[in-house]
Amino acid sequence: MTHRTTPRLAGVLVVALVTVMFLGSGGATAPAAAPAREPALHATVAGTIGPVSTAPASPNVGTPVWTNVTSGPAPPPRRSAGMVWDSSDNYTLLFGGENTNGIPYTYYNDTWSFANHTWVNRTTPASPSARFGFFLADDPSDHEVVLFGGSGPAPTGSYNDQTWVYRAGVWTNVTAAGGPTGRFWGSMSYDTETGTVLLFAGNQGGGTNTTYSNDTWQFHAGTWTKLTPTAAPGGRYDQAQVDDLADHDVVMFGGLGPTQYLNDTWTFASGTWVNVTPPNSPDARAGAGMVYDPDVSAVVMYGGYPANSYYADTWVFQGGTWTAYDVSPAPPAGTIWGQMAYDASDHCVVMLQGDGAYNATWELTFPASSPLGVTAHAAPNPVGVAASVAFSASPTGGSPPYAFAWAWGDSTSNGTGQNVSHTYGSAGNYTATVTVTDSALATATDSVVVQVFSSGTPLSVTVTAAPTLAQRDENVSFTSNVTGGTGPFTYNWSFADGNGSTAADPVHAFATVGVFNVTLAVEDANGTTADGYVVVTVQSSGPPPLGVTISAVPTSATVGETVNFSSRPSGGVPPYTFLWRFGDLSSATTQNASHAYAAAGAYNVSLNVSDANGSFVVRYVTVDVGAAPLTVTVRASASTAQVNQTVDFSSQPSGGTPPYAFHWSFGDGTSASTQNASDAYARGGTFTATLFVNDSDGHSVNRSVSITVQAGTGPNSSSGTSPYVWLGLGAGVAVVALLIAYVVARRRSAPPGPPEGGPPAPPSA
């Protein structure tokens, strides 16, 4: 027998086949595999680090030094994350990434900062979703860090086109239409020449659908703009890119193209790309870390990978030339998915190792062009026996970080640290010596002689000034406080502007703008001297600092309700510019604005105010938006009906939180639980039909409608006998009578039947 596959069965077989193929390819266990030649890479990130020197360094900057500074809490192991110096918040920012050390992979959306050699977890609930391979760059013009794109975990992984900004510890989604298509593993950096963020290329497919794009985009003030340079590098992804402040352009290196790994060097300036590949270039690679180090005015690159091996080399790009350095120790090969950034707080390049189980923190420094030096300080000096002396050391040159060792000049053990204290047990003159050692193991020393008295209180003086921040030609009052010694005292003030005074508490007005280190030398009757100083900053007469206050009315609103935002700027130099961000991807550029929210939630609203001098200030206000009140309207198809006539009831709920639950009570003992219903009343009277509606948050509302039912006149009425019923009964009786008469007549006219017992038997033969 031939079996036919019905359409429904065919559909089931197709779904089963697709499911088997999906599970066979890994399903939701891990992302779709990339070609064998392209292991997962990290996002190349870079940015500027605020006002720095851009003067070219000497051609030989010295061999760089890698130092493992891992200590204390640190981010979990990861790769393909983003790390960049956040010039507005003054720390190195790390976000996201993936950990491929095990199946399924682990994907992150945590936020960390690194400053003063310390990691701090700054994760907040309102963060971008977990992702890797995204673009990240500092944007000092808009005072924020910009994040774009990336890929999330399977099976919902996608190469998204979201744009987020990070400012003052807060992530905000600013995605808008017209930006780049979704992608990952491209490159993005700040472009000082244009004051914008520059994005180039990336992978818009992945796996067997890899797309090697080569488009160029700019981002500024919340808007993406696609550029059309006259020349551009070929399609690629996972290249390195950085803003080169010394050469006033953006530098891009290498990556993976459609057929091979690349080692070309390009620069972007004046709106176009230029191939500047020098003869002596690094080997072809992708996935390298690259940053700009302003301490040596050079671009630094580490690691990367070709087809099936890994690099652990360090390169410097300066003045159009690549130079390789044999650095030992260095982060081990195989950790090339580390995240790199220049850390302006510690004046070094910092890298968080990547690839699997590694999460060590390394710092890279260069020998300074000036020799290492140090100056020792001691206060108070002179000092009495057993009194504490505070020692400090001021290093210069060399290669940070520094280590300090102190010898006190007495028989006690030595001390360590840049700022330390010591007490002397007997009178005398002691030479305290500090030795400083830098990261290149260079040393320098300096000494200070401490006078220790056996009895009495040594002479000392402290000075104060009011105000310490003054306007030009404003009077500043100075006060001296002398302790110890033997009076009378003589005073010798130097105001550091060519003027002085011999009064104990003088008043002085500075005629020029600047920072003045005002000193006082006090001498007692025995010829002992002591010094004190105070710093006064003098600025030109001008407006007070820029400030702004903002408000929102109301701060607790409902969906669709208008919220009025107002601002009051002060100080600075008008005119002002305003940028409101309402927390739902909407914005406004007026001083005062109004906005209505389409969905419930808590919205962090920010206002950025800038003045004509480029100063800016940001303020925040939170608006809590709740759902609109639950309400419902009901209608009946008729307000007057006949008995057993069908009446249709309809409802239209709004507000509250869907889904809704419905319950009709029609007033005649019957009910229904649908949004729209119908009923036929079996008796006359006036009935109240009521609808009860509940939303998913437990809110309830009810509405009623009145129906009048007329008795005795409707079809099939049971409250009286219709004339049609009587007519029907009469017709039935007539028919029965006719049938009876017919039967009787038939019996009377029929012929006699055969005799009882049947016909007689035939005669016998």
XYZ file of C-alpha atoms in Angstrom, residues 43-520:
478
model
C 38.549 44.256 20.562
C 41.278 46.730 19.733
C 40.645 49.846 21.776
C 42.409 53.152 22.218
C 41.784 56.726 23.287
C 43.404 59.963 24.354
C 44.512 60.724 27.856
C 43.822 64.427 28.246
C 46.433 67.203 28.006
C 49.826 65.584 27.428
C 53.113 66.546 25.836
C 53.260 65.740 22.133
C 56.910 66.696 21.612
C 58.764 63.929 19.762
C 60.922 61.731 21.927
C 64.524 60.945 21.136
C 64.926 58.263 18.463
C 66.131 55.824 21.097
C 63.596 55.744 23.908
C 65.374 52.902 25.637
C 64.333 49.299 26.051
C 60.853 49.103 27.595
C 60.278 47.136 30.802
C 57.324 44.822 31.441
C 56.435 44.349 35.144
C 53.857 41.921 36.573
C 51.955 44.036 39.118
C 49.167 41.542 39.900
C 47.840 42.023 43.445
C 44.529 42.157 45.244
C 41.107 41.701 43.604
C 41.135 41.623 39.810
C 38.664 40.972 36.972
C 38.061 37.272 36.196
C 39.980 35.746 33.250
C 38.699 36.926 29.869
C 39.564 37.912 26.328
C 37.944 40.016 23.592
C 37.074 42.657 26.206
C 37.529 46.419 25.877
C 39.939 48.562 27.907
C 40.638 52.295 27.500
C 41.775 55.316 29.510
C 38.678 57.267 30.629
C 39.904 60.878 30.545
C 36.696 62.250 32.119
C 36.689 59.884 35.121
C 40.511 59.652 35.398
C 40.895 55.895 35.440
C 41.411 53.008 33.045
C 38.043 51.442 32.130
C 37.500 47.705 31.427
C 34.204 46.217 30.181
C 32.867 42.825 29.084
C 34.608 40.031 27.197
C 34.391 36.251 27.120
C 36.048 33.345 28.944
C 36.581 30.383 26.588
C 38.238 28.168 29.200
C 35.462 25.581 29.164
C 32.122 24.846 27.487
C 29.806 26.652 27.540
C 31.723 29.923 27.285
C 31.233 32.612 29.933
C 30.258 36.096 28.740
C 30.669 39.238 30.842
C 29.021 42.645 31.124
C 30.912 43.804 34.223
C 32.674 47.177 34.523
C 36.057 47.677 36.243
C 38.400 50.620 36.789
C 42.196 50.546 37.258
C 44.131 53.402 38.891
C 47.043 53.602 41.307
C 47.797 49.937 40.501
C 44.387 48.860 41.908
C 41.301 47.262 40.278
C 37.813 48.364 41.433
C 34.561 46.663 40.337
C 32.153 49.408 39.188
C 29.400 47.200 37.690
C 25.879 48.653 37.780
C 22.523 47.020 36.859
C 22.017 49.395 33.905
C 24.858 48.117 31.713
C 25.208 46.889 28.131
C 24.380 43.203 27.697
C 27.170 40.616 27.902
C 29.283 40.750 24.741
C 32.773 40.474 23.291
C 34.682 41.855 20.306
C 33.028 45.279 20.588
C 34.528 48.713 19.808
C 35.564 51.019 22.691
C 37.161 54.495 22.653
C 37.546 57.505 24.914
C 35.824 60.670 23.652
C 37.289 63.687 25.511
C 35.301 66.121 23.333
C 31.968 64.791 24.615
C 33.436 63.803 28.004
C 32.482 60.141 27.743
C 33.643 56.681 26.658
C 31.874 55.306 23.549
C 31.008 51.600 23.033
C 29.699 50.173 19.749
C 28.595 46.746 18.493
C 30.067 43.410 19.526
C 28.671 39.910 19.648
C 26.672 38.191 22.381
C 26.394 34.538 23.390
C 24.634 31.893 21.247
C 21.885 30.982 20.440
C 20.747 34.616 20.553
C 24.173 35.980 19.629
C 24.067 38.713 17.047
C 26.427 41.288 15.670
C 24.551 44.193 17.185
C 24.552 47.865 16.246
C 24.041 49.335 19.723
C 25.840 52.515 20.814
C 26.429 53.111 24.541
C 28.263 55.902 26.376
C 29.905 55.754 29.822
C 30.111 58.891 31.913
C 30.629 59.438 35.657
C 30.135 55.723 36.334
C 26.854 55.456 34.395
C 26.209 53.518 31.148
C 23.562 55.029 28.806
C 22.159 53.463 25.622
C 22.206 56.181 22.917
C 21.493 53.954 19.909
C 19.819 55.857 17.073
C 18.976 55.208 13.439
C 21.570 55.876 10.787
C 24.601 54.303 12.467
C 26.956 51.536 11.286
C 25.552 48.071 10.669
C 26.060 45.461 13.392
C 29.623 44.125 13.572
C 32.453 43.036 15.861
C 36.264 42.784 15.949
C 36.904 46.085 14.176
C 38.871 49.101 15.399
C 37.908 52.464 16.904
C 39.816 55.350 18.486
C 39.569 59.055 19.155
C 40.711 61.374 16.331
C 42.259 64.501 17.854
C 42.347 66.288 14.481
C 38.540 66.276 14.120
C 37.523 65.945 17.773
C 35.455 62.845 16.932
C 35.542 59.089 17.457
C 36.730 57.213 14.333
C 35.512 53.660 13.529
C 36.941 51.448 10.782
C 35.890 48.073 9.296
C 34.958 44.962 11.292
C 33.340 41.564 10.811
C 29.653 41.766 9.906
C 29.081 38.024 9.587
C 31.246 35.520 11.422
C 32.050 31.870 10.688
C 31.367 30.903 7.080
C 29.520 34.223 6.587
C 32.517 36.412 7.412
C 32.273 39.870 5.855
C 35.477 41.899 5.531
C 34.220 45.499 5.576
C 36.304 48.636 5.030
C 33.875 51.467 5.773
C 34.852 54.502 7.891
C 32.539 56.261 10.379
C 32.687 59.242 12.754
C 30.762 59.633 16.041
C 30.227 62.981 17.765
C 27.517 64.476 19.994
C 25.396 61.324 19.750
C 25.400 61.109 15.922
C 27.115 58.659 13.540
C 28.309 59.952 10.139
C 29.609 57.711 7.359
C 32.718 59.125 5.679
C 33.778 58.730 2.054
C 37.590 58.970 2.055
C 39.320 59.078 -1.327
C 41.398 56.045 -0.304
C 40.956 53.332 2.330
C 42.630 50.103 3.455
C 41.233 46.841 2.102
C 38.507 44.915 3.915
C 39.622 43.338 7.184
C 38.872 42.825 10.839
C 40.709 42.575 14.181
C 43.226 45.247 13.217
C 44.792 47.639 15.759
C 44.078 51.392 15.775
C 45.180 54.331 17.950
C 45.248 58.147 18.001
C 48.911 59.199 17.477
C 49.200 62.595 19.188
C 52.850 63.065 18.192
C 52.220 62.674 14.452
C 48.721 64.247 14.525
C 46.947 61.327 12.855
C 45.237 58.002 13.539
C 47.433 54.899 13.035
C 45.998 51.513 11.962
C 48.009 48.272 11.658
C 47.438 44.757 10.308
C 44.394 42.561 10.831
C 42.934 39.610 8.951
C 41.859 40.067 5.330
C 39.856 37.756 3.044
C 42.918 35.698 2.043
C 45.745 36.451 4.472
C 46.997 38.093 7.641
C 48.213 41.664 7.064
C 51.140 43.819 8.210
C 50.388 47.112 6.482
C 50.411 50.460 8.338
C 47.902 53.198 7.476
C 47.273 56.683 8.820
C 44.065 58.713 8.738
C 44.299 62.507 8.529
C 42.595 65.308 6.598
C 39.639 63.020 5.834
C 41.466 60.171 4.052
C 43.592 57.052 4.618
C 47.251 56.864 3.505
C 49.383 53.699 3.297
C 52.644 54.468 5.174
C 53.972 50.909 5.555
C 57.752 51.155 6.182
C 60.217 48.488 4.956
C 60.967 47.160 8.458
C 57.498 46.305 9.740
C 56.174 43.784 12.271
C 55.197 40.362 10.936
C 51.631 39.983 9.680
C 49.214 39.522 12.546
C 45.777 40.199 13.973
C 44.574 40.648 17.531
C 47.486 42.807 18.697
C 47.171 45.318 21.520
C 48.172 48.877 20.589
C 48.184 52.161 22.560
C 49.753 55.625 22.433
C 52.241 56.345 25.263
C 52.577 60.142 25.750
C 55.547 59.688 28.092
C 57.669 58.696 25.061
C 55.445 60.218 22.335
C 55.203 56.867 20.569
C 52.772 54.080 19.660
C 53.349 50.776 21.494
C 52.168 47.388 20.154
C 52.320 43.987 21.849
C 51.583 40.439 20.694
C 49.022 39.232 18.196
C 48.831 36.027 16.213
C 49.398 34.729 12.694
C 47.742 31.530 11.451
C 48.562 29.002 14.196
C 51.139 30.622 16.487
C 51.361 33.517 18.887
C 53.645 36.525 19.278
C 55.066 37.912 22.516
C 57.040 40.769 20.959
C 56.974 44.492 21.733
C 57.122 47.109 18.940
C 57.295 50.922 18.987
C 56.056 53.111 16.098
C 57.553 56.596 16.140
C 58.111 59.101 13.352
C 56.923 56.636 10.669
C 59.324 53.849 11.781
C 58.660 50.523 13.526
C 61.284 49.338 16.066
C 61.265 45.891 17.716
C 62.451 45.404 21.321
C 63.625 42.160 22.903
C 61.991 42.523 26.316
C 62.530 40.048 29.137
C 60.622 39.307 31.221
C 57.424 39.840 29.238
C 53.868 38.492 29.311
C 54.086 34.908 27.994
C 53.168 34.007 24.420
C 49.674 32.610 24.087
C 48.151 35.444 26.110
C 47.743 37.709 23.098
C 44.090 38.378 23.777
C 45.068 40.723 26.585
C 43.437 44.116 26.911
C 45.762 47.179 26.757
C 45.468 50.897 27.545
C 47.692 53.785 28.601
C 47.150 54.512 32.314
C 47.668 58.246 32.863
C 47.332 57.894 36.655
C 50.351 55.556 36.828
C 52.170 56.854 33.699
C 52.523 53.447 32.091
C 50.941 51.055 29.619
C 48.740 48.535 31.463
C 47.589 45.161 30.117
C 45.173 42.592 31.548
C 46.168 39.182 30.214
C 43.553 37.296 28.241
C 42.950 33.869 26.712
C 41.419 31.357 29.068
C 42.650 31.122 32.633
C 44.988 34.152 32.658
C 44.128 37.428 34.372
C 47.502 38.824 35.439
C 48.039 42.599 35.280
C 51.230 43.851 33.584
C 52.643 47.368 33.232
C 55.054 48.611 30.567
C 57.390 51.576 31.196
C 60.286 53.162 29.309
C 63.584 54.491 30.696
C 63.241 58.244 30.984
C 65.392 60.510 28.839
C 66.513 62.420 31.989
C 68.634 60.743 34.722
C 67.093 59.629 37.972
C 67.234 62.149 40.812
C 65.741 62.650 44.270
C 65.408 65.408 46.905
C 65.050 64.671 50.640
C 62.899 66.764 53.010
C 62.506 66.785 56.827
C 60.032 68.726 59.000
C 60.111 70.066 61.614
C 63.773 70.878 61.577
C 65.264 71.718 64.128
C 63.376 69.320 66.422
C 63.478 68.249 70.051
C 64.598 64.875 71.356
C 61.898 62.156 70.971
C 59.813 64.401 68.706
C 58.615 62.897 65.412
C 60.252 64.094 62.198
C 58.345 63.657 58.909
C 60.633 62.724 56.003
C 59.627 62.799 52.340
C 61.392 62.147 49.039
C 60.702 63.851 45.684
C 61.998 61.726 42.758
C 62.600 63.067 39.242
C 63.454 61.395 35.929
C 64.188 57.709 35.737
C 61.500 55.127 35.078
C 58.620 54.778 37.544
C 57.629 53.043 39.719
C 60.191 53.913 42.408
C 61.384 52.221 45.623
C 62.774 54.217 48.577
C 65.231 53.303 51.363
C 66.154 55.632 54.273
C 69.209 55.701 56.546
C 68.573 57.931 59.602
C 72.186 58.613 60.589
C 71.738 57.085 64.041
C 72.011 53.508 65.287
C 68.394 52.591 64.551
C 67.258 50.400 61.670
C 66.598 51.910 58.277
C 63.174 52.791 56.841
C 61.364 52.373 53.531
C 58.720 54.359 51.698
C 58.447 57.726 50.015
C 56.895 59.404 53.083
C 58.050 58.136 56.488
C 58.672 59.421 60.038
C 61.450 58.929 62.611
C 62.355 60.065 66.125
C 65.861 60.677 67.470
C 66.763 59.603 71.022
C 69.552 62.070 71.709
C 70.629 65.566 70.742
C 72.940 66.194 67.836
C 73.104 66.775 64.121
C 72.022 63.745 62.062
C 72.386 63.215 58.310
C 69.364 61.328 56.977
C 69.919 59.811 53.518
C 67.331 58.479 51.041
C 68.170 56.141 48.156
C 65.654 55.801 45.329
C 65.638 52.892 42.842
C 63.560 52.988 39.639
C 62.101 50.158 37.532
C 65.298 50.061 35.425
C 67.316 49.524 38.659
C 68.962 52.947 38.415
C 69.638 54.617 41.804
C 69.993 58.152 43.170
C 70.573 59.539 46.688
C 70.089 62.764 48.650
C 70.586 63.806 52.280
C 69.162 66.281 54.782
C 70.760 67.341 58.106
C 68.376 67.262 61.098
C 69.212 69.391 64.173
C 68.013 67.706 67.379
C 67.911 69.727 70.648
C 68.293 68.127 74.060
C 65.804 70.353 75.912
C 63.220 73.018 75.302
C 60.971 73.318 72.316
C 62.723 73.912 68.993
C 61.810 76.929 66.945
C 59.161 76.297 64.276
C 56.703 78.369 62.315
C 53.567 77.741 60.282
C 51.931 80.245 57.969
C 48.434 80.643 56.551
C 46.872 82.826 53.868
C 43.315 83.954 53.292
C 42.218 83.532 50.608
C 44.600 81.054 48.941
C 42.672 81.455 45.661
C 42.564 85.179 44.977
C 41.795 87.582 42.176
C 44.413 89.958 40.792
C 44.825 93.056 43.052
C 42.787 91.401 45.819
C 44.180 91.741 49.366
C 45.526 88.492 50.856
C 46.057 88.306 54.632
C 49.055 86.282 55.861
C 49.392 84.992 59.431
C 52.446 83.473 61.160
C 52.339 81.070 64.095
C 55.716 80.725 65.856
C 56.340 78.067 68.502
C 59.472 77.282 70.530
C 62.699 79.186 70.302
C 63.579 82.280 72.287
C 62.008 85.654 71.555
C 62.012 88.245 70.281
C 61.640 87.064 66.708
C 62.383 88.707 63.381
C 60.300 87.999 60.265
C 61.310 87.994 56.632
C 58.456 87.358 54.156
C 58.996 86.749 50.432
C 55.832 86.916 48.311
C 57.596 85.445 45.233
C 56.620 88.441 43.086
C 59.634 90.643 43.966
C 58.008 92.019 47.120
C 58.433 91.164 50.805
C 57.571 92.220 54.352
C 59.072 92.173 57.871
C 55.699 92.232 59.656
C 54.490 89.223 61.590
C 51.116 89.209 59.822
C 51.273 91.260 56.613
C 48.643 91.942 53.917
C 49.626 91.806 50.267
C 47.902 92.183 46.860
C 49.359 90.420 43.811
C 49.431 92.450 40.608
C 49.927 89.522 38.222
C 48.277 86.185 37.605
C 50.109 83.006 38.641
C 50.953 80.540 41.400
C 53.105 82.059 44.186
C 55.078 80.050 46.763
C 55.121 82.533 49.662
C 57.848 81.865 52.276
C 58.555 83.149 55.771
